Coordinates of C-alpha atoms in Angstrom, one line a residue:
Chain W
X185 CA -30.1 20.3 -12.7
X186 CA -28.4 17.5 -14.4
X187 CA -25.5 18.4 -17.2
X188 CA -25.8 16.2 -20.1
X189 CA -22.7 15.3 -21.1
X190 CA -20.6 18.0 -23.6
X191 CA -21.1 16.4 -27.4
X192 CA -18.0 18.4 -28.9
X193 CA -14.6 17.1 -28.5
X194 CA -11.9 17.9 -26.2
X195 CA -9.7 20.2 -27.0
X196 CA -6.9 18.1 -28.3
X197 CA -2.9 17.8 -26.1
X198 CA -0.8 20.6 -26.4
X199 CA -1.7 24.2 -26.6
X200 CA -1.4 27.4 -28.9
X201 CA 2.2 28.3 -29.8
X202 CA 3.1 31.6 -31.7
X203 CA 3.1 29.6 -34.5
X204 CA -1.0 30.1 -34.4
X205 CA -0.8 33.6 -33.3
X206 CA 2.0 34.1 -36.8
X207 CA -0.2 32.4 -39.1
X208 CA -3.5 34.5 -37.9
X209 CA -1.6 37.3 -38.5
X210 CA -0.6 36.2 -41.8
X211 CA -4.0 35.9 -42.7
X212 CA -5.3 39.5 -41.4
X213 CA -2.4 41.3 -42.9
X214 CA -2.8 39.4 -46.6
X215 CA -7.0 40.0 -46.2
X216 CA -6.9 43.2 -46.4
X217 CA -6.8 45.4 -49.6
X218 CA -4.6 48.4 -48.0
X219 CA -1.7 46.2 -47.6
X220 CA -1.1 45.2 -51.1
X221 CA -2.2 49.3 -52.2
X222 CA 0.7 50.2 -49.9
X223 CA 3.1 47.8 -51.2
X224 CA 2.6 48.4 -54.5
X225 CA 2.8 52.5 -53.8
X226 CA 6.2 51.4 -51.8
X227 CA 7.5 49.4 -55.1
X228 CA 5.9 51.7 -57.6
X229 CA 7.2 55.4 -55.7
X230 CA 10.9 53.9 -55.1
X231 CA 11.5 52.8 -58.4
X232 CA 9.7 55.6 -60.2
X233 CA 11.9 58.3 -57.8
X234 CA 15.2 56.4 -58.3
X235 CA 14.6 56.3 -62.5
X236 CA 13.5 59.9 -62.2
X237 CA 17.0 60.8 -60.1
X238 CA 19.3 58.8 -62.4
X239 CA 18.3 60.1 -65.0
X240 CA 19.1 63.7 -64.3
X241 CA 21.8 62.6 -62.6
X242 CA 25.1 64.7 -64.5
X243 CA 28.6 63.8 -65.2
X244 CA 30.6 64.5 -62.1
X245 CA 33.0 67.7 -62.1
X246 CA 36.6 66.6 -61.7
X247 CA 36.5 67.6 -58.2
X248 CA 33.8 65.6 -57.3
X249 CA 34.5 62.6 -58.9
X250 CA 36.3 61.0 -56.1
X251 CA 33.0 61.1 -54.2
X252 CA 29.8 60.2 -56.8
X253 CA 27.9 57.6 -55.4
X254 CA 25.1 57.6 -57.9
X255 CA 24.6 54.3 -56.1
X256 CA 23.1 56.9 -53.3
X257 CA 21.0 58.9 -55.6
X258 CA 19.0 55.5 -56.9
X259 CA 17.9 54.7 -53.7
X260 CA 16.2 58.5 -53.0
X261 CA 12.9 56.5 -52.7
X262 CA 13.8 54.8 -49.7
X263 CA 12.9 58.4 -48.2
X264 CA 9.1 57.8 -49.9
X265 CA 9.5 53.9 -48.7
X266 CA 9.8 54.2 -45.4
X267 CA 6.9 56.5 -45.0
X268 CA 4.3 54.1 -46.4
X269 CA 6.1 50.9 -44.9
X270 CA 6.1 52.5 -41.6
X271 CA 2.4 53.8 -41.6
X272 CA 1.2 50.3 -42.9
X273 CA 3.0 49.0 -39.9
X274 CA 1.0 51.3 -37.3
X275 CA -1.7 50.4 -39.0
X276 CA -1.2 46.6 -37.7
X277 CA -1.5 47.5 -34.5
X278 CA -3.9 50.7 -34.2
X279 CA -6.3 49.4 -36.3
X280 CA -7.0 46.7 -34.5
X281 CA -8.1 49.3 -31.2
X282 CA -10.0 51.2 -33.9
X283 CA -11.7 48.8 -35.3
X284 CA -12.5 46.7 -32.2
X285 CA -11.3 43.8 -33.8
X286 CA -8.4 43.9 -30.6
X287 CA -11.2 41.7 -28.5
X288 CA -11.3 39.1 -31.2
X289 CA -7.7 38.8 -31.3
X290 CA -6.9 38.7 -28.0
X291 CA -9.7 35.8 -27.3
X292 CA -7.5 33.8 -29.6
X293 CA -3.8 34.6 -28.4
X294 CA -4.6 36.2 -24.8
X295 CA -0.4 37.1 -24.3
X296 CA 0.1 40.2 -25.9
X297 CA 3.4 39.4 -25.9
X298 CA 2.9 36.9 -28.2
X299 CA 0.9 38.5 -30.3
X300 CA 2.9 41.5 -30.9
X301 CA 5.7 39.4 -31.7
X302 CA 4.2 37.2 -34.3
X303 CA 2.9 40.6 -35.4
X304 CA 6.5 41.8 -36.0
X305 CA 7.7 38.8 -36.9
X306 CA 4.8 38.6 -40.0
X307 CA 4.9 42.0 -41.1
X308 CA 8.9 42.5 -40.7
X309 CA 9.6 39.4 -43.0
X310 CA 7.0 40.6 -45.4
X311 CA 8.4 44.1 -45.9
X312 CA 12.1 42.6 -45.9
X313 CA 11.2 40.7 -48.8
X314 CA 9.5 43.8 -50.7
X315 CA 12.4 45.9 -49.7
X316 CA 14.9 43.9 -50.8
X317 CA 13.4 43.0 -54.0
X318 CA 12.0 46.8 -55.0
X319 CA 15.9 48.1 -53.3
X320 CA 17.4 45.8 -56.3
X321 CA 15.1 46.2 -59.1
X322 CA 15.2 50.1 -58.3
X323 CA 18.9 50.0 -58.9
X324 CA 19.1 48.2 -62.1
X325 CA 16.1 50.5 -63.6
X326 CA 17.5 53.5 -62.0
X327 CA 21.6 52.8 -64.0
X328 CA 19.6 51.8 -66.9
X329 CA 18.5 55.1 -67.2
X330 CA 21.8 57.4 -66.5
X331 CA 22.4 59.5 -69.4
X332 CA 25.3 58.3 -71.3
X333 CA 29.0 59.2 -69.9
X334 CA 28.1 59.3 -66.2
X335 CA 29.7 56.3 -64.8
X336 CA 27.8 53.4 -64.5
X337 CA 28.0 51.7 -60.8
X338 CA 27.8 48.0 -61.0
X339 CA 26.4 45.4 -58.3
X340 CA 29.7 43.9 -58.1
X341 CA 31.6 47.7 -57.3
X342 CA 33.0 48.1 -53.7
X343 CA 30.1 48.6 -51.4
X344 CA 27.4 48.7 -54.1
X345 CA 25.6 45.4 -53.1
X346 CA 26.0 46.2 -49.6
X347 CA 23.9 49.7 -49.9
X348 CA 20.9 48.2 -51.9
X349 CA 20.9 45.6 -49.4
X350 CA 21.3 47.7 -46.2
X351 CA 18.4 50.2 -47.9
X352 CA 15.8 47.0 -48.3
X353 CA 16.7 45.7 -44.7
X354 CA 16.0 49.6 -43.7
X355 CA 12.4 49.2 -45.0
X356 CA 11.7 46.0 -43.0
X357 CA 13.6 47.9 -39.6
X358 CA 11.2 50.7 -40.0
X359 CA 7.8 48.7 -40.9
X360 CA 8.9 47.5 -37.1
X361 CA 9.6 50.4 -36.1
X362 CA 5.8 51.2 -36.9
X363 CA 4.8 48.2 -35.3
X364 CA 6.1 49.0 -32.0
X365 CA 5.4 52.7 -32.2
X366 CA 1.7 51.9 -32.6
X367 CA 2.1 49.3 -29.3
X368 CA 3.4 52.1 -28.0
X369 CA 0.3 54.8 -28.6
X370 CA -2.5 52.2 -30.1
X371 CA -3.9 55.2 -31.7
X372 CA -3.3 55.8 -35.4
X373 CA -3.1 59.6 -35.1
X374 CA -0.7 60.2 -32.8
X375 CA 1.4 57.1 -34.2
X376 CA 2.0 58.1 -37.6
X377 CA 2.7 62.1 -36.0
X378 CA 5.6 60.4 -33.6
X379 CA 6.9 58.1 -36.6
X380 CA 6.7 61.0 -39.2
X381 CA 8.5 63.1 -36.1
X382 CA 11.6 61.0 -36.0
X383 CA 12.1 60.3 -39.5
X384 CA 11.5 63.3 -41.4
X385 CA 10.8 66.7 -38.8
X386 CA 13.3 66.4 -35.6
X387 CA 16.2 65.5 -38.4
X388 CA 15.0 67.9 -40.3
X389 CA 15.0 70.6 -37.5
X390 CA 18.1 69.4 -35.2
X391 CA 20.3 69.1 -38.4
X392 CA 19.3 72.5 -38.9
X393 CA 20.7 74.0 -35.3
X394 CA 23.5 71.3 -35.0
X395 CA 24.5 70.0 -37.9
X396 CA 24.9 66.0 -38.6
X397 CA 26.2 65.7 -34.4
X398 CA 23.0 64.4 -33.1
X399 CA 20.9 64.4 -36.8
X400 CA 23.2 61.6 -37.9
X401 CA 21.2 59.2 -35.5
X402 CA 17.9 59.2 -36.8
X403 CA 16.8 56.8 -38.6
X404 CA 16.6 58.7 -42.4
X405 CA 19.7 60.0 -42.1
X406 CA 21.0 56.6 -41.1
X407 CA 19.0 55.8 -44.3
X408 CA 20.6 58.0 -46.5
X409 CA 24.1 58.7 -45.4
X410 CA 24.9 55.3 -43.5
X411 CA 23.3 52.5 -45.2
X412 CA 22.6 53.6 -49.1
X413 CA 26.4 54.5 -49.8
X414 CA 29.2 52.9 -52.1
X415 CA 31.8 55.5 -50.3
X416 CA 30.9 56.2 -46.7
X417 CA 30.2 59.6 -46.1
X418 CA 32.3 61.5 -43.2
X419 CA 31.1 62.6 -40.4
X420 CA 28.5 60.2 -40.3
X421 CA 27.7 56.5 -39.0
X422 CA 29.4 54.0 -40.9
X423 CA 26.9 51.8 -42.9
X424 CA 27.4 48.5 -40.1
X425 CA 27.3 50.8 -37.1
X426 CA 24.0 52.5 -38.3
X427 CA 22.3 49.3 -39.4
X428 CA 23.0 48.3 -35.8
X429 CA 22.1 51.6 -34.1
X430 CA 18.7 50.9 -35.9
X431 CA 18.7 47.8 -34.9
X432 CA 18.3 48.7 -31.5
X433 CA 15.6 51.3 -31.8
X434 CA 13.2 48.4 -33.2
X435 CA 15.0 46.4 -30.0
X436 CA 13.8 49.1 -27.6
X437 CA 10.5 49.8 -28.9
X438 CA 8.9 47.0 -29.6
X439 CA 10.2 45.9 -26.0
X440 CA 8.9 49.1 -24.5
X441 CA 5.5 48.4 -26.8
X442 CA 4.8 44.9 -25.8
X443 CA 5.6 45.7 -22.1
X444 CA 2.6 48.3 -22.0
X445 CA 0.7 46.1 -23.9
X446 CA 0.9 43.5 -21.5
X447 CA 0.3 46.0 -18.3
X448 CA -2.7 48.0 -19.6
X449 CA -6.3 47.3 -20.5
X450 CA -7.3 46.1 -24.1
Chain J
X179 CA -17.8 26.4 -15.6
X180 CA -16.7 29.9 -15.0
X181 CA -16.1 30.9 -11.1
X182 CA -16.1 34.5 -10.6
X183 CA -14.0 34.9 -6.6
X184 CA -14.0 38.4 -5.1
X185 CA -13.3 40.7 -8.6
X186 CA -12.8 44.3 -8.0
X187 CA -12.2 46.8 -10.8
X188 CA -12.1 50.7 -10.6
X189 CA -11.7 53.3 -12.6
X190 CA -9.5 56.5 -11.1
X191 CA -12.4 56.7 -8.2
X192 CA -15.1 55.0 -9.4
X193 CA -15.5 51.2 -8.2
X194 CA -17.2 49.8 -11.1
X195 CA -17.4 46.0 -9.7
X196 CA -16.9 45.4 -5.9
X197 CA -15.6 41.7 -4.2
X198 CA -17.8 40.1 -6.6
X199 CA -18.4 36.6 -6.4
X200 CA -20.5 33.7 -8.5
X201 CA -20.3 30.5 -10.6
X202 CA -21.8 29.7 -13.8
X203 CA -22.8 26.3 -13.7
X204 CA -23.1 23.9 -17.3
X205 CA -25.7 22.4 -18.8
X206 CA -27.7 26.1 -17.8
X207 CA -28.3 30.2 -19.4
X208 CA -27.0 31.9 -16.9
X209 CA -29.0 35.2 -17.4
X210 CA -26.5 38.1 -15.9
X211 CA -28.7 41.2 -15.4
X212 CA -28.2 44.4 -14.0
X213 CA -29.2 48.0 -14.9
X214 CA -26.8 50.0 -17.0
X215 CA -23.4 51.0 -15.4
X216 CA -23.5 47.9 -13.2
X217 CA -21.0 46.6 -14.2
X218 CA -21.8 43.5 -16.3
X219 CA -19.6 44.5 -19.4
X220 CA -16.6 45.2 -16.8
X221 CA -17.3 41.7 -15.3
X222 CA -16.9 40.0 -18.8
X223 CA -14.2 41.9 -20.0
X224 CA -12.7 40.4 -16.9
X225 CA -13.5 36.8 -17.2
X226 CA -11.8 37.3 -21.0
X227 CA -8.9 38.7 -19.6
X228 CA -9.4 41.8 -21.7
X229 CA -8.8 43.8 -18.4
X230 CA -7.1 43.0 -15.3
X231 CA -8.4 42.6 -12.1
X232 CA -7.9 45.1 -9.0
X233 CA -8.5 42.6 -6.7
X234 CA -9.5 38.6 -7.0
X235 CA -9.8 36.4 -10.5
X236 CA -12.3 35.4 -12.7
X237 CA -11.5 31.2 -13.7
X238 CA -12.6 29.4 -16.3
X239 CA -12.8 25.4 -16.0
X240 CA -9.7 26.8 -13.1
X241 CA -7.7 28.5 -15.2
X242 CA -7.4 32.3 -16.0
X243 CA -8.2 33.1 -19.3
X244 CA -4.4 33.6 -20.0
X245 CA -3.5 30.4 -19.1
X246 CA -6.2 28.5 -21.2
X247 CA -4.6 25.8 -24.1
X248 CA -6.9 26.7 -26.3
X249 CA -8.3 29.7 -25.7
X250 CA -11.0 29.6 -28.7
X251 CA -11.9 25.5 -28.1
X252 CA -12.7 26.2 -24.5
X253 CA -14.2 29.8 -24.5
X254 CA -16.6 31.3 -27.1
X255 CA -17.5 35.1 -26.6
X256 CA -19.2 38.3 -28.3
X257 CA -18.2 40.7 -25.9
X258 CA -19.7 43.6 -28.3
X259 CA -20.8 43.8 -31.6
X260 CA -18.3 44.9 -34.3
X261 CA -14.6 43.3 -33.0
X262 CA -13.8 42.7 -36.5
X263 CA -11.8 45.0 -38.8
X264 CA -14.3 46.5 -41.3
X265 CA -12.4 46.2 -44.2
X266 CA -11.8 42.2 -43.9
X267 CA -14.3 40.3 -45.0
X268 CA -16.5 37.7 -42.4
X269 CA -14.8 34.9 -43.9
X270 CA -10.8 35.9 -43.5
X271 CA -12.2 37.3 -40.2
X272 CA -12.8 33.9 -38.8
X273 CA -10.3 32.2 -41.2
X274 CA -7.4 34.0 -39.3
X275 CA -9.5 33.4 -35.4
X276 CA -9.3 29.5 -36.5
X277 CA -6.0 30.1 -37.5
X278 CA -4.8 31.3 -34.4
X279 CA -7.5 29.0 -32.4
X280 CA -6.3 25.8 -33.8
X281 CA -9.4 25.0 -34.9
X282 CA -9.4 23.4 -38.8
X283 CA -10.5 26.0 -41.5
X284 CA -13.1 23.9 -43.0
X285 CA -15.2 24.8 -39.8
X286 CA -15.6 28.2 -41.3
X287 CA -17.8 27.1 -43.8
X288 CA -19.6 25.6 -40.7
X289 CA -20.0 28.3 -38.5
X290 CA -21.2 30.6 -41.1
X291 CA -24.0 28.3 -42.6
X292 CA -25.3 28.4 -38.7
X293 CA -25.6 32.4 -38.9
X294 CA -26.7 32.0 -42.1
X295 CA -24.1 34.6 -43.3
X296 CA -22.4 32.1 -46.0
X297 CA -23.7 34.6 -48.5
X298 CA -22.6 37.3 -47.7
X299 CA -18.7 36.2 -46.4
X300 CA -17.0 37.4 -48.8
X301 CA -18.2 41.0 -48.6
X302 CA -16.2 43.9 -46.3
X303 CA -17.6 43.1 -42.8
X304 CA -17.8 46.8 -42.6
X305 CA -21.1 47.1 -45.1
X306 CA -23.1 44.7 -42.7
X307 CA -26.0 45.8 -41.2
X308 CA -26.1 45.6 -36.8
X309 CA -28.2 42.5 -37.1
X310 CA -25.3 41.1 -39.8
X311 CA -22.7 42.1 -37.3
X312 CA -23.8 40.1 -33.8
X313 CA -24.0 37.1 -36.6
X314 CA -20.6 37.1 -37.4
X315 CA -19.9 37.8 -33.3
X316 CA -21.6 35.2 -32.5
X317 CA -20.2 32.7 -35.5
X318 CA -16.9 34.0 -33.7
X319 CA -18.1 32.8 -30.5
X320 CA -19.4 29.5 -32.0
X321 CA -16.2 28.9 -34.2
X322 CA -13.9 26.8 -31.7
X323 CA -17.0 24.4 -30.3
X324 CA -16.4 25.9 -26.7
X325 CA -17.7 24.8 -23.7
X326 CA -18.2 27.9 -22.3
X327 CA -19.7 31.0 -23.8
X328 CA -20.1 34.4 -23.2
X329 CA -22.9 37.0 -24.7
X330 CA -23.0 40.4 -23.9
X331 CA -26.1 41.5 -25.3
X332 CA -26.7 39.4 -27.8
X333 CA -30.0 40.5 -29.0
X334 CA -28.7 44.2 -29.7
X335 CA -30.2 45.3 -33.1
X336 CA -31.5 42.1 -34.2
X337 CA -35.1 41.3 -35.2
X338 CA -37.8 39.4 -33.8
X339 CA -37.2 36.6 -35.9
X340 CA -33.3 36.8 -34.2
X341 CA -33.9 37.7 -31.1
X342 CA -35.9 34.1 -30.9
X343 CA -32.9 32.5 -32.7
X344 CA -30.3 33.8 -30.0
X345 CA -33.0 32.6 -28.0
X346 CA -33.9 29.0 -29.1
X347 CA -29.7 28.6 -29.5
X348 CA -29.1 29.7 -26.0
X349 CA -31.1 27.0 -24.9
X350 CA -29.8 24.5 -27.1
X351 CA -26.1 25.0 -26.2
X352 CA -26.8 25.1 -22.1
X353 CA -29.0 21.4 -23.2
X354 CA -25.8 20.4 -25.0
X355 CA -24.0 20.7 -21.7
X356 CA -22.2 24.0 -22.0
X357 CA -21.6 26.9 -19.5
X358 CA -23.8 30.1 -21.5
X359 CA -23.5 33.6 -19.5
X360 CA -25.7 35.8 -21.3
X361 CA -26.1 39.1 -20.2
X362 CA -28.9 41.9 -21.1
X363 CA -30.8 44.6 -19.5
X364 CA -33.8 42.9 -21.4
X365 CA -35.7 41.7 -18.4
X366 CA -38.5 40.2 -20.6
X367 CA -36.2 38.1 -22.8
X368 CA -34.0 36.8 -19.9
X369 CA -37.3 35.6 -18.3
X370 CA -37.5 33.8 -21.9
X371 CA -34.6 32.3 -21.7
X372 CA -32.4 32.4 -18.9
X373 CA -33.0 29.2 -16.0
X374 CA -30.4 30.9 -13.3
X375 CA -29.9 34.7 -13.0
X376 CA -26.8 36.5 -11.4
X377 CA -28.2 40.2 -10.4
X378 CA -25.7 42.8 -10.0
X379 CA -25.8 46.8 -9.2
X380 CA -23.1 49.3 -8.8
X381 CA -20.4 46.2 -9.7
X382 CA -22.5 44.4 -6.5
X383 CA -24.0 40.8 -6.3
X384 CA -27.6 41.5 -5.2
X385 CA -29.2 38.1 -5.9
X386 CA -27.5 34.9 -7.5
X387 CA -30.7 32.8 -7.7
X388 CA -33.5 31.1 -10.0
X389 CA -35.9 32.7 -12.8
X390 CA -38.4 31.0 -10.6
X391 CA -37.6 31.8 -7.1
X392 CA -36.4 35.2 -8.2
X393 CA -39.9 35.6 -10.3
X394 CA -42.2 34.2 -7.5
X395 CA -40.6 37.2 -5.0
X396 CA -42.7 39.5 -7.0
X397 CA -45.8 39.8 -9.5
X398 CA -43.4 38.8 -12.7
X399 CA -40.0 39.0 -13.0
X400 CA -40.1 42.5 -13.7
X401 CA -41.2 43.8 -10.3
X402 CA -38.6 41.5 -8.9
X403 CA -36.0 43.1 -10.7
X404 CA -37.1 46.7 -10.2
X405 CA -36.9 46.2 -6.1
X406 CA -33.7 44.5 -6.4
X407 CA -32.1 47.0 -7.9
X408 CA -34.0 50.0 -7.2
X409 CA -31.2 51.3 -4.6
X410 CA -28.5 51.3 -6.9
X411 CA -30.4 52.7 -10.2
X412 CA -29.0 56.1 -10.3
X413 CA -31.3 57.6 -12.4
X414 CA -34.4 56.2 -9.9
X415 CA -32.8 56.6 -6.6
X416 CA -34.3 59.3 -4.5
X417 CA -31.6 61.5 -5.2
X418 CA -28.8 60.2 -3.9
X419 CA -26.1 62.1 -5.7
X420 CA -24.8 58.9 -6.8
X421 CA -23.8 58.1 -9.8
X422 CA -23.8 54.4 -11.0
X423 CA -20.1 53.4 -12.2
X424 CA -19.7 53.8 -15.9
X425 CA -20.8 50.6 -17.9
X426 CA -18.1 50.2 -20.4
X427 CA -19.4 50.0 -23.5
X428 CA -17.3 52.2 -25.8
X429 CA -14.4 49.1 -26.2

């Protein structure tokens, strides 16, 4: 049997970078209509809660004035926040095994290695950006509408800048957080119950038998008590220390995620 | 060219394809048959690096899949209907594959018009009928002008008038030169339009041969078939207590 020759062109020098595999995802995550319904529930919630909790927010006693941080109570939300971000970001991976649409993906970029990092590296910059822009928006909104005599906390106050930025950056940590945790299980189910179980249920429960000793390591209390404060809290991580305990959970998961990922069957 | 050398892949203790060996030549259909649970999906899955090999590699034009330039310019593959997301529509489904292929977007356009799914791209891939599905599968499959592609079961749920499309575009991508494995259980339609045939049962090589020779061994085609693999047909065997491996087909 003779082989005509091939009429289609060669495939031109050089090969596929992550650059491909980061645009493709670019393009999956911006097709499809759940991500902007999440991110407008993220941006819509956060603001909503931190208006909502400034505005019953009362005048301090005299005792407690040495410690308001109202700056903490308008960033509440972040508590919503991270639960859609963080969903949205198993979703990037597990719905790709549900939906079969794992074979396609991987016929383009075969290194899951690769892939999962462009995935991160898409969806983390994405959710920075809406974090940080909803975190500031939220607190200007949510000092707008303190009742009048409750002291106003401005952007430029010690350590007020610092916790809206530290509370958007959280929302970008934990949409990775999502991403690796659904490497991790590539089944939606059990990804959202293990990333719903360390941010709101073992906290919940371990601060409950020991107090803020080991509960002051999860990532919504780093949230709340590490990262959203004007006046660090005691007994808990100081804002730089959690933002880089954090930090290392993404490290450690997505690394754990894209090892498995690379080992076992697609 | 896609050289399959010794693969072996089992599941827990089932074997599902044993020291398999075979080429798939260009400028040919390579028709892949075997009865279900042979092993044929396994074997693919393979070749696309999807799964990993126990034992041996599957190369195409020498390389692993993994190690390919451009994956998508050099292999072209529906593995199985519906490896899309159903809430993105057919046209951001292969928008983001050229994306991450390489390949320039206005060959969307293309690819479509040749399924004849232009229409209908911008609906939810996940309102399209079976038939609608292997379209945009095999518009995947066409979307980087590879020169080697893979079909499992092309024909699934498609009508006459498609099952002769698949059929007359089989043909005229081998005649352009390429490397086609098409595989089906669809003994009648490979004797349509396969010119070589790889049989396999129980993840075994039992003939790697032509229609022709393979046809003239029996009556048709058919009877050829049926006492190649009668031995390893679980649900004909004369009660052997084996069972074939599983074919996977669920992913």
């Amino acid at each position: 049997m003779t082989a005509p020759t091939v009429p289609h062109a060669p495939a031109p020098a050089g090969r596929h970078r992550f650059a491909h595999a980061a645009r493709m995802e670019w393009i999956k995550l911006r097709s499809l209509r759940s991500t902007l319904w999440a991110l407008l529930l993220t941006v819509a919630g956060m603001i909503a809660i931190g208006v909502v909790t400034m505005a019953n927010t009362k005048v301090p006693s005299a005792a407690k004035a040495a410690e308001f941080d109202p700056t903490n109570n308008v960033l509440a939300g972040v508590a919503l926040g991270q639960l859609v971000v963080g969903v949205l970001g198993v979703l990037v991976v597990t719905g790709e095994y549900s939906s079969g649409s794992i074979r396609s993906t991987l016929a383009a970029i075969p290194d899951r290695r690769t892939l999962l990092m462009a995935k991160a590296a898409v969806y983390g910059a994405l959710t920075l950006l809406v974090g940080e822009a909803v975190a500031l928006v939220t607190f200007f909104a949510g000092r707008a509408a303190l009742a009048d005599g409750v002291p106003r906390p401005g952007i430029g106050d010690p350590g007020v800048l610092r916790a809206v930025l530290l509370s958007g950056a959280y929302l970008g940590l934990i949409g990775l957080l999502g991403i690796g945790i659904g490497a991790l299980t590539r089944h939606t189910a059990s990804a959202i119950a293990a990333l719903v179980g360390v941010t709101f249920v073992l906290p919940a429960v371990i601060g409950g038998i020991s107090g803020t000793t080991v509960a002051k390591f999860f990532p919504t209390m780093i949230a709340g008590n590490s990262l959203a404060v004007a006046k660090p809290v005691s007994d808990m991580l100081s804002p730089w220390t959690g933002l880089a305990v954090l930090c290392l959970y993404v490290a450690v998961v997505l690394g754990a995620g894209a090892r498995l990922l690379a080992r076992r069957d697609a | 060219m896609i050289e399959v050398q010794g693969l072996t892949k089992r599941y827990g203790p089932t074997t599902a394809v044993e020291a398999l060996s075979f080429e798939v030549r260009p400028g040919a259909v390579t028709g892949f048959l075997g009865p279900n649970g042979s092993g044929k999906s396994t074997t693919m899955r393979m070749i696309m690096g999807l799964d990993r090999p126990d034992a041996g590699q599957a190369l195409i034009s020498g390389r692993p899949y993994g190690e390919l330039r451009w994956p998508l310019r050099e292999v072209g593959a529906l593995l199985e209907a519906r490896a899309f997301h159903p809430g993105r529509s057919a046209r951001a489904h292969l928008s983001a594959l050229a994306a991450g292929g390489g390949i320039r977007s206005a060959r969307v356009d293309e690819v479509l018009a040749a399924v004849g799914l232009s229409d209908v791209a911008g609906r939810r891939a996940g309102t399209y009928s079976l038939g609608m599905a292997q379209r945009l599968g095999i518009a995947a499959a066409l979307l980087g002008d590879p020169g080697v592609l893979l079909f499992d079961e092309p024909v699934n749920g498609l009508d006459p008038e498609g099952v002769r499309w698949i059929r007359e575009l089989m043909k005229s991508l081998a005649a352009e030169g390429r490397t086609v494995l098409l595989s089906s259980h669809l003994i009648g339609e490979m004797a349509l339009t396969a010119d070589h045939l790889v049989v396999i049962g129980q993840g075994r090589l039992l003939a790697d041969t032509s229609v022709r020779e393979l046809t003239a061994r029996g009556r048709s085609l058919e009877e050829a078939f049926f006492a190649l693999t009668g031995a390893s047909t679980a649900y004909r065997g004369a009660g052997s207590g084996v069972d074939a491996a599983p074919e996977r087909n669920d992913r």
